[in-house]
JSON list of C-alpha atoms in Angstrom, two decimals:
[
{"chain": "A", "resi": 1, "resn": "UNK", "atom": "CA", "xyz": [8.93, -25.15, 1.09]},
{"chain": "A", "resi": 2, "resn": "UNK", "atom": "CA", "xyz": [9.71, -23.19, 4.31]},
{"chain": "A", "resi": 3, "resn": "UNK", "atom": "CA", "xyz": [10.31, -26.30, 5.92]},
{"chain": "A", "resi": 4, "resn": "UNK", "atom": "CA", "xyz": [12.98, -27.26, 3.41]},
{"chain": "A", "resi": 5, "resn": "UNK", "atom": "CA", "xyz": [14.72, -23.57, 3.36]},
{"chain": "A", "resi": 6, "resn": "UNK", "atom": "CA", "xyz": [14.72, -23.84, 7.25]},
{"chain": "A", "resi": 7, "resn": "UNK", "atom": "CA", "xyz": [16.61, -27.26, 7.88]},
{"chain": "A", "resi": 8, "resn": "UNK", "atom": "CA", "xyz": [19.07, -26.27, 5.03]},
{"chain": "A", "resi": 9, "resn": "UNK", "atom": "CA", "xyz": [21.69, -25.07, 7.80]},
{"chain": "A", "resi": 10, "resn": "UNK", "atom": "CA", "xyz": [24.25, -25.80, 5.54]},
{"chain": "A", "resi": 11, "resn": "UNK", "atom": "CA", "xyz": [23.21, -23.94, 2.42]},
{"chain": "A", "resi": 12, "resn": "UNK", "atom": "CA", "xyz": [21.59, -21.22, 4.80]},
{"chain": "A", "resi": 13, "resn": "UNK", "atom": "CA", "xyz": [25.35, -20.98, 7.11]},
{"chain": "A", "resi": 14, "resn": "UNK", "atom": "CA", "xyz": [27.57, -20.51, 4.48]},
{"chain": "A", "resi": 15, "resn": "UNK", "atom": "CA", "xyz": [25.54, -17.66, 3.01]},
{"chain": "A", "resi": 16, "resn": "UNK", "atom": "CA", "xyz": [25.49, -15.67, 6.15]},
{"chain": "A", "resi": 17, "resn": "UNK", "atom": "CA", "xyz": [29.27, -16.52, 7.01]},
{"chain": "A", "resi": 18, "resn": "UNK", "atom": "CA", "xyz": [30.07, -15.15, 3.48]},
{"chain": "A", "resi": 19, "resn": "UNK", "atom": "CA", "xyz": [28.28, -12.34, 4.52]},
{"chain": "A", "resi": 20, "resn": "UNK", "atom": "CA", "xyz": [29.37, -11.38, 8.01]},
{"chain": "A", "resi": 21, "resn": "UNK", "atom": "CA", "xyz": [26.35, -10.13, 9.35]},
{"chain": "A", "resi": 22, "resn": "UNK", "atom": "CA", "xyz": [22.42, -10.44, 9.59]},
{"chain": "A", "resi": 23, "resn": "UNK", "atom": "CA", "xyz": [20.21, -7.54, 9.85]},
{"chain": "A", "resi": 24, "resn": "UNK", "atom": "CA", "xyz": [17.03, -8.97, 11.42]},
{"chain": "A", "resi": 25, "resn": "UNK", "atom": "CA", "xyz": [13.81, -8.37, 10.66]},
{"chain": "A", "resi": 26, "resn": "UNK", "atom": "CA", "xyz": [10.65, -9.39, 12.63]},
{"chain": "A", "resi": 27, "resn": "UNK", "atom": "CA", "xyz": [6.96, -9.51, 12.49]},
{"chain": "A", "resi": 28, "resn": "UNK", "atom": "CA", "xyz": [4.27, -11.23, 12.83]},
{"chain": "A", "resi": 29, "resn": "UNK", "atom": "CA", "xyz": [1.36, -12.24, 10.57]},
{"chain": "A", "resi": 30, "resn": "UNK", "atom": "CA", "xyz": [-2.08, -12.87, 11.96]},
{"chain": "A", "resi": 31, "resn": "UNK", "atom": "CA", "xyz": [-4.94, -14.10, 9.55]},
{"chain": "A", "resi": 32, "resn": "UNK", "atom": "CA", "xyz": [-7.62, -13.91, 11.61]},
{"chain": "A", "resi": 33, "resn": "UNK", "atom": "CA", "xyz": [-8.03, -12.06, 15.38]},
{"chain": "A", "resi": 34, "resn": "UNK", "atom": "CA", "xyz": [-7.94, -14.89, 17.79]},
{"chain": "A", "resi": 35, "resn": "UNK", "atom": "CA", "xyz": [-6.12, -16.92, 15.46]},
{"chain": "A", "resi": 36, "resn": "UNK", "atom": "CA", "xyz": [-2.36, -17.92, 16.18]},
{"chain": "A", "resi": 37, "resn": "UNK", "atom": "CA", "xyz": [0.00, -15.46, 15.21]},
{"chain": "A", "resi": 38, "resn": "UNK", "atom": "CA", "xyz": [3.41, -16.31, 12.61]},
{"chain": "A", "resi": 39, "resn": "UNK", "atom": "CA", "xyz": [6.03, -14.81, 13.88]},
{"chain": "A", "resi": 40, "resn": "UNK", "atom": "CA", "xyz": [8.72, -14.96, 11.14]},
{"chain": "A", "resi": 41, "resn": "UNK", "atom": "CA", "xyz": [12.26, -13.66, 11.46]},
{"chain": "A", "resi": 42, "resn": "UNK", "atom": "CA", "xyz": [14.23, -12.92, 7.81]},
{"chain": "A", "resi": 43, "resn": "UNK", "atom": "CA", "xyz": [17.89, -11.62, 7.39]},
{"chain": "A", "resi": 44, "resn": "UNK", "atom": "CA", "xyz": [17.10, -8.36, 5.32]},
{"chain": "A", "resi": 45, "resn": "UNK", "atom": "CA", "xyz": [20.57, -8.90, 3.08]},
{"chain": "A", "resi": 46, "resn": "UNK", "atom": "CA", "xyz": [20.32, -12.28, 1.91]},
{"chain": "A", "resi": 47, "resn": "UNK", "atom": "CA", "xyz": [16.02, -12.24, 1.63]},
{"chain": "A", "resi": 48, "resn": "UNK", "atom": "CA", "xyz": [16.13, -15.45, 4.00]},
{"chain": "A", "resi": 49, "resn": "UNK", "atom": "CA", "xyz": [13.54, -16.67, 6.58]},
{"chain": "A", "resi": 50, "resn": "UNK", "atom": "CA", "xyz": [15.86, -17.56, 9.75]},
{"chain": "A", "resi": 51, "resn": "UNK", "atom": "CA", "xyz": [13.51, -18.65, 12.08]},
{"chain": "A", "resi": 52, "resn": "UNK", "atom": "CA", "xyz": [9.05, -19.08, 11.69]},
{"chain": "A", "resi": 53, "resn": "UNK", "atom": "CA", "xyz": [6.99, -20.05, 14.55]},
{"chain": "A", "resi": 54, "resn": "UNK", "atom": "CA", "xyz": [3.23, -19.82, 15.38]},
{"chain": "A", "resi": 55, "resn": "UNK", "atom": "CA", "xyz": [2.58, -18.31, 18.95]},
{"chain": "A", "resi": 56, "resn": "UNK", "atom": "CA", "xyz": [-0.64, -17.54, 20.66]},
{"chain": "A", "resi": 57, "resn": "UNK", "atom": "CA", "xyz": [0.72, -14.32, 21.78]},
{"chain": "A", "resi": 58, "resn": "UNK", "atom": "CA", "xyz": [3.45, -11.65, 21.32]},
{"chain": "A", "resi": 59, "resn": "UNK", "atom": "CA", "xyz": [4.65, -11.14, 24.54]},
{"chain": "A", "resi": 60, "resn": "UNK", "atom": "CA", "xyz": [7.95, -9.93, 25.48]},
{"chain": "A", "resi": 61, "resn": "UNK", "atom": "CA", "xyz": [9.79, -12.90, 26.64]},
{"chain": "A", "resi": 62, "resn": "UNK", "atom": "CA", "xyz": [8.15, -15.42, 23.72]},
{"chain": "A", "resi": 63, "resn": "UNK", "atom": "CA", "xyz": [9.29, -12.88, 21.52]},
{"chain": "A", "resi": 64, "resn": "UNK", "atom": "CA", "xyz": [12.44, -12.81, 23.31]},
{"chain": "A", "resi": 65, "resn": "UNK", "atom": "CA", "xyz": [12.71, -16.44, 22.64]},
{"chain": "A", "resi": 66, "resn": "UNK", "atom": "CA", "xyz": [12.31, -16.46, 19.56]},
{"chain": "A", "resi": 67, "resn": "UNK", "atom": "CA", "xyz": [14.98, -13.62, 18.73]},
{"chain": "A", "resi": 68, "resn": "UNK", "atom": "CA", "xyz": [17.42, -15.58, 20.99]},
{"chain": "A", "resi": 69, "resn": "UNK", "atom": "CA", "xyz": [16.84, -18.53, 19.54]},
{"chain": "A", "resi": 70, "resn": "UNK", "atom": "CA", "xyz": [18.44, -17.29, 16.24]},
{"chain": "A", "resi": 71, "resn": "UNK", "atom": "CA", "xyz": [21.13, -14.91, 17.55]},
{"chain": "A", "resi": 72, "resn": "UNK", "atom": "CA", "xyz": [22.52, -18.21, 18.97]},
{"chain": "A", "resi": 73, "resn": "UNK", "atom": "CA", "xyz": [22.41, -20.63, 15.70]},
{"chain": "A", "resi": 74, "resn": "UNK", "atom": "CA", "xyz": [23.97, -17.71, 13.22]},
{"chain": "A", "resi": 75, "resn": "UNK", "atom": "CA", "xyz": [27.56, -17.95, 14.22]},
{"chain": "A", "resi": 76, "resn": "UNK", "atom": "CA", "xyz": [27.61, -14.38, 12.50]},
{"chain": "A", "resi": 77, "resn": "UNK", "atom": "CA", "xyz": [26.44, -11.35, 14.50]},
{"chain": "A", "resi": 78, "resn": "UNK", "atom": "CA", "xyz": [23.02, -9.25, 14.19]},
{"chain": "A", "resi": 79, "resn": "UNK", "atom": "CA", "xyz": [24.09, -6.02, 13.79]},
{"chain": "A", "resi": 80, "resn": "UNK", "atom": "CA", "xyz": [20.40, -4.41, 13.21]},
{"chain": "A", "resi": 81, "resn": "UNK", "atom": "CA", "xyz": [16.94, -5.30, 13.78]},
{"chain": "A", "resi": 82, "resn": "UNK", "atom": "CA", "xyz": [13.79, -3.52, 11.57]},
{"chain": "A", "resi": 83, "resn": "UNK", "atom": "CA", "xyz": [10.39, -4.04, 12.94]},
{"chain": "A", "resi": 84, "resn": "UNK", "atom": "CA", "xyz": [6.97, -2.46, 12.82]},
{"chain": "A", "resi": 85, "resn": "UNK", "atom": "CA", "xyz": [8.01, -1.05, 16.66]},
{"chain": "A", "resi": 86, "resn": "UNK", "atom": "CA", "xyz": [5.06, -2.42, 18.44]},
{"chain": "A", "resi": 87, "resn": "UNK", "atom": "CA", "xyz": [6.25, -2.62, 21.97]},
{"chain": "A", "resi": 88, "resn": "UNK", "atom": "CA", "xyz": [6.59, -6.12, 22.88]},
{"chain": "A", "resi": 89, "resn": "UNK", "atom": "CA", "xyz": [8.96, -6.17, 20.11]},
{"chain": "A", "resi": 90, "resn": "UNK", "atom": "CA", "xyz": [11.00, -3.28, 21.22]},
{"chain": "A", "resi": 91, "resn": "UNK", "atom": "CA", "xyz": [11.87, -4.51, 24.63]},
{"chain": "A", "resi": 92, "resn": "UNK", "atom": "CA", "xyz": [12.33, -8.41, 23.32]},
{"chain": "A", "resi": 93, "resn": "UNK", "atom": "CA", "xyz": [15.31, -6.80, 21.53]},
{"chain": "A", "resi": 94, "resn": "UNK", "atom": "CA", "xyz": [16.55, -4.71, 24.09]},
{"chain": "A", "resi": 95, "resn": "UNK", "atom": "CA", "xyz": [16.74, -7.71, 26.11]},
{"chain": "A", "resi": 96, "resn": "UNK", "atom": "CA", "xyz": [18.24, -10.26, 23.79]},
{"chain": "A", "resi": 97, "resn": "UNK", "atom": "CA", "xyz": [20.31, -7.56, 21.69]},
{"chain": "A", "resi": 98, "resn": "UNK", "atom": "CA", "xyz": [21.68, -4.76, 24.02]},
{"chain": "A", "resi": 99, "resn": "UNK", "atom": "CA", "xyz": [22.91, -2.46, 22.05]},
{"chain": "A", "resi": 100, "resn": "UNK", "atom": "CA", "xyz": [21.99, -3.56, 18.87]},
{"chain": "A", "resi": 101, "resn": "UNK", "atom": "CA", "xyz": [20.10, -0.32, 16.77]},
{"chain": "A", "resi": 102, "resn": "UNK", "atom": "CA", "xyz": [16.69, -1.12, 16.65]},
{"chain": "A", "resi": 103, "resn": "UNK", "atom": "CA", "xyz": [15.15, 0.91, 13.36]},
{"chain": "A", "resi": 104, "resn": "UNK", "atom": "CA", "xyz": [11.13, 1.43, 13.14]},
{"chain": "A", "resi": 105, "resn": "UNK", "atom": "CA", "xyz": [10.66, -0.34, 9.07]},
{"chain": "A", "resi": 106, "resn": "UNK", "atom": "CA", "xyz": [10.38, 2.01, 6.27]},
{"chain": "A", "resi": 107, "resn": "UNK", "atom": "CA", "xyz": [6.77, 1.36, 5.38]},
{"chain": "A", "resi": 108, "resn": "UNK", "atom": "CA", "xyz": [5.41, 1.99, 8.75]},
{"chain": "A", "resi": 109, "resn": "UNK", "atom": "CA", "xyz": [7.96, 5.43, 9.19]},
{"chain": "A", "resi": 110, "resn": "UNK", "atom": "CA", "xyz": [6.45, 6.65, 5.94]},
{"chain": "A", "resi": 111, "resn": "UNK", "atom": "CA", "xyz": [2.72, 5.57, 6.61]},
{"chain": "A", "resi": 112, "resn": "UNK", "atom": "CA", "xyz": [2.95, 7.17, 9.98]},
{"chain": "A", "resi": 113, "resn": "UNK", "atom": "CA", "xyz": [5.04, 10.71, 8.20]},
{"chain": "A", "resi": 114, "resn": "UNK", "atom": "CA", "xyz": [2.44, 10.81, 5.84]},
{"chain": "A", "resi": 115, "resn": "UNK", "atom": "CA", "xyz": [-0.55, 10.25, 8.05]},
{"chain": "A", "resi": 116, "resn": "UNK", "atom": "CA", "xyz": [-1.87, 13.91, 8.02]},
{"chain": "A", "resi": 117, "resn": "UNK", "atom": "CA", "xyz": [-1.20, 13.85, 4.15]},
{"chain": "A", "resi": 118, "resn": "UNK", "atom": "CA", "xyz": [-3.19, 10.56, 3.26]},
{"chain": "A", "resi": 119, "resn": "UNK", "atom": "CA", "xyz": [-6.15, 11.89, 5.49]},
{"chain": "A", "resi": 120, "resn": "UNK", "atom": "CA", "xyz": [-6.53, 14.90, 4.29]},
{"chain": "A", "resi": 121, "resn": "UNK", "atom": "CA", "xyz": [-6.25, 12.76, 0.37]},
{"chain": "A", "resi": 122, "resn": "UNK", "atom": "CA", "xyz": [-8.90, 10.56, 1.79]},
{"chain": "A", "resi": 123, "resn": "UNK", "atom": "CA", "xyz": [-11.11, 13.41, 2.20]},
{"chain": "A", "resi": 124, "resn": "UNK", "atom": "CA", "xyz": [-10.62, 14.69, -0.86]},
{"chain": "A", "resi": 125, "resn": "UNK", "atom": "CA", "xyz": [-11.50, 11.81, -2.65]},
{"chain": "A", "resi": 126, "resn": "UNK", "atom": "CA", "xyz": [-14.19, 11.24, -0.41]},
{"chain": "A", "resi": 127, "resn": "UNK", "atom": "CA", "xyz": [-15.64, 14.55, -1.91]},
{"chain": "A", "resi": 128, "resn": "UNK", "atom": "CA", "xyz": [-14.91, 13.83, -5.41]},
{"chain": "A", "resi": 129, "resn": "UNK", "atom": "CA", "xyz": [-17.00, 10.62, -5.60]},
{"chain": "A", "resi": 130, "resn": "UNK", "atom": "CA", "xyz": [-20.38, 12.29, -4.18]},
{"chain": "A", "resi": 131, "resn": "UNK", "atom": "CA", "xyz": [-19.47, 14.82, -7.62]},
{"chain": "A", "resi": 132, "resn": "UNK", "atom": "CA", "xyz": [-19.09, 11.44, -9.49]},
{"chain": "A", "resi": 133, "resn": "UNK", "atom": "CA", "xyz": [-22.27, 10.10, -8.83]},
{"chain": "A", "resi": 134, "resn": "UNK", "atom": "CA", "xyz": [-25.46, 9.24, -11.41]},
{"chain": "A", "resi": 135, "resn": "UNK", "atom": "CA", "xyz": [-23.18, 6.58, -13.75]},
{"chain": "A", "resi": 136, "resn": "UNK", "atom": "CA", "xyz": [-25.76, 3.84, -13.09]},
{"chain": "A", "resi": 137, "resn": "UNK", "atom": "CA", "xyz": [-29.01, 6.22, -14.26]},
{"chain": "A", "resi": 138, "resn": "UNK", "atom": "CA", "xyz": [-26.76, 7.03, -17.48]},
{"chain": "A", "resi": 139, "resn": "UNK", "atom": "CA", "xyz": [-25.89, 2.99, -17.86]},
{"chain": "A", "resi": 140, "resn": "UNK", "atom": "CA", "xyz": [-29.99, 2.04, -17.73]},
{"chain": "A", "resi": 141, "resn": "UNK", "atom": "CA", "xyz": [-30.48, 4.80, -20.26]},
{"chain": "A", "resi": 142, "resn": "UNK", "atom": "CA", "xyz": [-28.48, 3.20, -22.80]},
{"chain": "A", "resi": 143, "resn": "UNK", "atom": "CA", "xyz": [-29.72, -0.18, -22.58]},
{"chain": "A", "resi": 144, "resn": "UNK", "atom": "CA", "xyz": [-30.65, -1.86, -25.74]},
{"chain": "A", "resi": 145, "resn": "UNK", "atom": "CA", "xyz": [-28.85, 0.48, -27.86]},
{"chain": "A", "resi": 146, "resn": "UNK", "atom": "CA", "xyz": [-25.59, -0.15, -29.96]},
{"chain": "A", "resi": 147, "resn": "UNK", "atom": "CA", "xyz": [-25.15, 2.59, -31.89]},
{"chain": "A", "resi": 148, "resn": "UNK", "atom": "CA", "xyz": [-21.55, 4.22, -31.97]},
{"chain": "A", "resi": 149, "resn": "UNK", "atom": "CA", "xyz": [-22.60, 7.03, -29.69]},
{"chain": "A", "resi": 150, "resn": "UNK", "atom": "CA", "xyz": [-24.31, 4.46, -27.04]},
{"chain": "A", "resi": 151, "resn": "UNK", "atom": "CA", "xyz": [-20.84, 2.67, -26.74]},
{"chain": "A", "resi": 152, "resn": "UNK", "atom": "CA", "xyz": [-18.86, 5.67, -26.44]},
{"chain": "A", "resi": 153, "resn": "UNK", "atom": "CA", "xyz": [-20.94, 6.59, -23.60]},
{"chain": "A", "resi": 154, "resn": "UNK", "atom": "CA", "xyz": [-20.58, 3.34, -22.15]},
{"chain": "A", "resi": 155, "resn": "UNK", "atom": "CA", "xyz": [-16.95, 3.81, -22.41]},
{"chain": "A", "resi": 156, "resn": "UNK", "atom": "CA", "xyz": [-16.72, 7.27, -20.50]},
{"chain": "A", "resi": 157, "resn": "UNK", "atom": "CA", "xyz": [-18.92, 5.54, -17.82]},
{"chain": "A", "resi": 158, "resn": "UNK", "atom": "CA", "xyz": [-16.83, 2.45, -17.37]},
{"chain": "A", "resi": 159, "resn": "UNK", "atom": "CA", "xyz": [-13.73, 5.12, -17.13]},
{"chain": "A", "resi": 160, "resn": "UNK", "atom": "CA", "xyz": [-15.33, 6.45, -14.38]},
{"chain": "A", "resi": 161, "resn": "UNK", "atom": "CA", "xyz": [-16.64, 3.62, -12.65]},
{"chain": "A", "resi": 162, "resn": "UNK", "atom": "CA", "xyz": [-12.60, 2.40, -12.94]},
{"chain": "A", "resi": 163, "resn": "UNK", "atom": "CA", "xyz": [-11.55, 5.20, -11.56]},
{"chain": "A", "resi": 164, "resn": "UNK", "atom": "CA", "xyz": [-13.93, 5.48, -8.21]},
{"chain": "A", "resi": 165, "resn": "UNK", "atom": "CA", "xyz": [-12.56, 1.88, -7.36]},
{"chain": "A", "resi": 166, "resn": "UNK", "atom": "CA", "xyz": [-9.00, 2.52, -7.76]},
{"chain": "A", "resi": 167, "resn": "UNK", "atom": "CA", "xyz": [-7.63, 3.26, -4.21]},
{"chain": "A", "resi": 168, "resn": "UNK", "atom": "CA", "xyz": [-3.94, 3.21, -5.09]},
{"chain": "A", "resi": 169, "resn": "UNK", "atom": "CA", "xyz": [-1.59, 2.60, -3.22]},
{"chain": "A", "resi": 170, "resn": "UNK", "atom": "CA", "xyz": [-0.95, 5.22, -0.36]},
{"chain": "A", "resi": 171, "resn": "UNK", "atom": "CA", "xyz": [1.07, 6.24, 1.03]},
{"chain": "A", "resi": 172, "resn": "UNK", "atom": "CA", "xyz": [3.17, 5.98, -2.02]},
{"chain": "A", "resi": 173, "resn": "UNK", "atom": "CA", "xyz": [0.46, 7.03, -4.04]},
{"chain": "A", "resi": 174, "resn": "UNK", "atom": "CA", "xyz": [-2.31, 9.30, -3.18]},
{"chain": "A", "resi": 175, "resn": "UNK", "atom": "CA", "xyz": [-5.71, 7.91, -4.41]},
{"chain": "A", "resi": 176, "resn": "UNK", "atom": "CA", "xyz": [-7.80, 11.16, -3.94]},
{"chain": "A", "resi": 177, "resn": "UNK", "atom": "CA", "xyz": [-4.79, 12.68, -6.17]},
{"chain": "A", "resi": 178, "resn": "UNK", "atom": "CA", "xyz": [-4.91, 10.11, -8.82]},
{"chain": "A", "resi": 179, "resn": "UNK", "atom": "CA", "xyz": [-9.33, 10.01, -8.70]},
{"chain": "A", "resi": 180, "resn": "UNK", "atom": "CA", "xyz": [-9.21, 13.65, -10.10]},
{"chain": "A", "resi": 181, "resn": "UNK", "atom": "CA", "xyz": [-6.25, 13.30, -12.12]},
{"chain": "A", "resi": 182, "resn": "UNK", "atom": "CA", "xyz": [-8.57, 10.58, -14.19]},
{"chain": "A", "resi": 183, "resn": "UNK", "atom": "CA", "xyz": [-11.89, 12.41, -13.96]},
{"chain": "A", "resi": 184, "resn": "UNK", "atom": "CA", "xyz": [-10.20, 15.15, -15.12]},
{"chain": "A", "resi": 185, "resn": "UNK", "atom": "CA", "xyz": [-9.13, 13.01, -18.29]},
{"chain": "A", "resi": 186, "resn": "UNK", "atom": "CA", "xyz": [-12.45, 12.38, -18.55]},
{"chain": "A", "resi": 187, "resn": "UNK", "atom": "CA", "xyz": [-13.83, 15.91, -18.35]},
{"chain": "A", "resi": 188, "resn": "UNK", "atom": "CA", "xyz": [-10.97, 17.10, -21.32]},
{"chain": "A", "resi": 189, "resn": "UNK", "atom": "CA", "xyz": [-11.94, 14.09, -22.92]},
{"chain": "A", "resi": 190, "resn": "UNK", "atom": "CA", "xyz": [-15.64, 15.05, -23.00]},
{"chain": "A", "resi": 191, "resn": "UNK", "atom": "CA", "xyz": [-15.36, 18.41, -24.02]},
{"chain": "A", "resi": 192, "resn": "UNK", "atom": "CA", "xyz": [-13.21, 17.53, -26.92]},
{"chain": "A", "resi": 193, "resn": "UNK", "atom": "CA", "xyz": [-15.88, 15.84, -28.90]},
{"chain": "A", "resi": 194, "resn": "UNK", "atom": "CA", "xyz": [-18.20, 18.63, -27.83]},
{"chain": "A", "resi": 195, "resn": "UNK", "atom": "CA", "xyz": [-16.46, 21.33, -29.02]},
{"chain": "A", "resi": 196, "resn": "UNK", "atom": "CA", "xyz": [-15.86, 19.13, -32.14]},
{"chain": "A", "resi": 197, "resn": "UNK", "atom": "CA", "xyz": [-19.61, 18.93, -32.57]},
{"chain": "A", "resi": 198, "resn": "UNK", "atom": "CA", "xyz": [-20.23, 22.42, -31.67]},
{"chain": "A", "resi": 199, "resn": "UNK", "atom": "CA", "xyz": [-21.66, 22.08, -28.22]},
{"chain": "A", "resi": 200, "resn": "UNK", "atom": "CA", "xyz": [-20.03, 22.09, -24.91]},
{"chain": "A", "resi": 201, "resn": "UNK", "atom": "CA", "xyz": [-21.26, 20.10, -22.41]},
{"chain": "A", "resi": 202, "resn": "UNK", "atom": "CA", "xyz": [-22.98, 23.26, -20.80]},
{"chain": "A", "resi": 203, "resn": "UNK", "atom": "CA", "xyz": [-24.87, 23.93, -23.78]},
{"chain": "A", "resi": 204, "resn": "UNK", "atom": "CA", "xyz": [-27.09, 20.59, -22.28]},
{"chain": "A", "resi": 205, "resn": "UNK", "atom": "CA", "xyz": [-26.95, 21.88, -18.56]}
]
């Protein structure tokens, strides 16, 4: 399929002359270390893959390559480039695209802004688990049993067994924020039917 979207120069040049302009963006995609590494170049305003090549490296000038290979075929000028700023990328730019503005991508500008943030979360929930420990004891206890209490329990212990595994999605969303967000649901939840059967959770140590 990217072969096909990649020899469609007609379809592909009449969407970016319509548009005027490309705003490149560039990185590369490595499966495995030692493996080859897929470079792939995409115009940010149409969505489109302009250019994807396998390389052994990322050095400068093969990079450099690359990015001049597709300035030259647009017939429409690049008038911004996003990338994750490593620096072979940085100065394959600056060669082929003097004066062009070079912008680090959002994702890696917020990951790196929100570094001390997400490490400090990390920590947090690191905490929070060793206080969330002793589901699988309670789990063995209730084997064997179906009774409507035995299930509920089951319940609150698959809860919290969802909730330990959920890492989120930082740095969007903090996953030592959201672990005791749900315990917490748990812990309300738990002293509701306590208190409804006149016994706190205390009240058993």
């Amino acid at each position: 399929m990217l072969a096909v979207t990649l020899t469609d120069n007609s379809r592909l040049g009449g969407l970016l002359a319509e548009q005027g302009q490309v705003i490149l963006a560039i990185d590369g995609l490595q499966p495995d270390i030692g493996h080859e590494v897929l470079w792939v170049l995409r115009d940010c305003l149409s969505g489109e893959v302009l250019l994807a090549k396998s390389l052994l490296s990322g050095r400068r000038q093969d990079l450099a390559e690359l990015i001049g290979q597709v300035r030259d075929g647009l017939g429409v000028p690049i008038t911004g480039v996003i990338s994750d700023g490593q620096h072979p990328i940085r100065k394959a730019v600056a060669q082929t695209l003097p004066g062009v503005p070079h912008q680090l991508c959002q994702f890696h500008y917020l990951r790196e802004a929100a570094r001390p943030a997400y490490e400090a979360d990390r920590h947090a929930k690191k905490e929070l688990k060793k206080r969330a420990r002793g589901v699988r004891p309670i789990e063995r206890s209730l084997e064997g049993r179906t009774d409507a209490e035995a299930e509920a329990a089951r319940g609150y212990c698959d809860a919290v067994r969802s909730a330990l595994t959920d890492d989120g999605r930082p740095p969007l969303e903090a996953s030592g924020l959201k672990l005791h967000e749900r315990l917490s649901a748990v812990v309300a939840s738990l002293d509701r039917v306590a208190e409804k059967r006149g016994c706190r959770p205390s009240c058993n140590g």
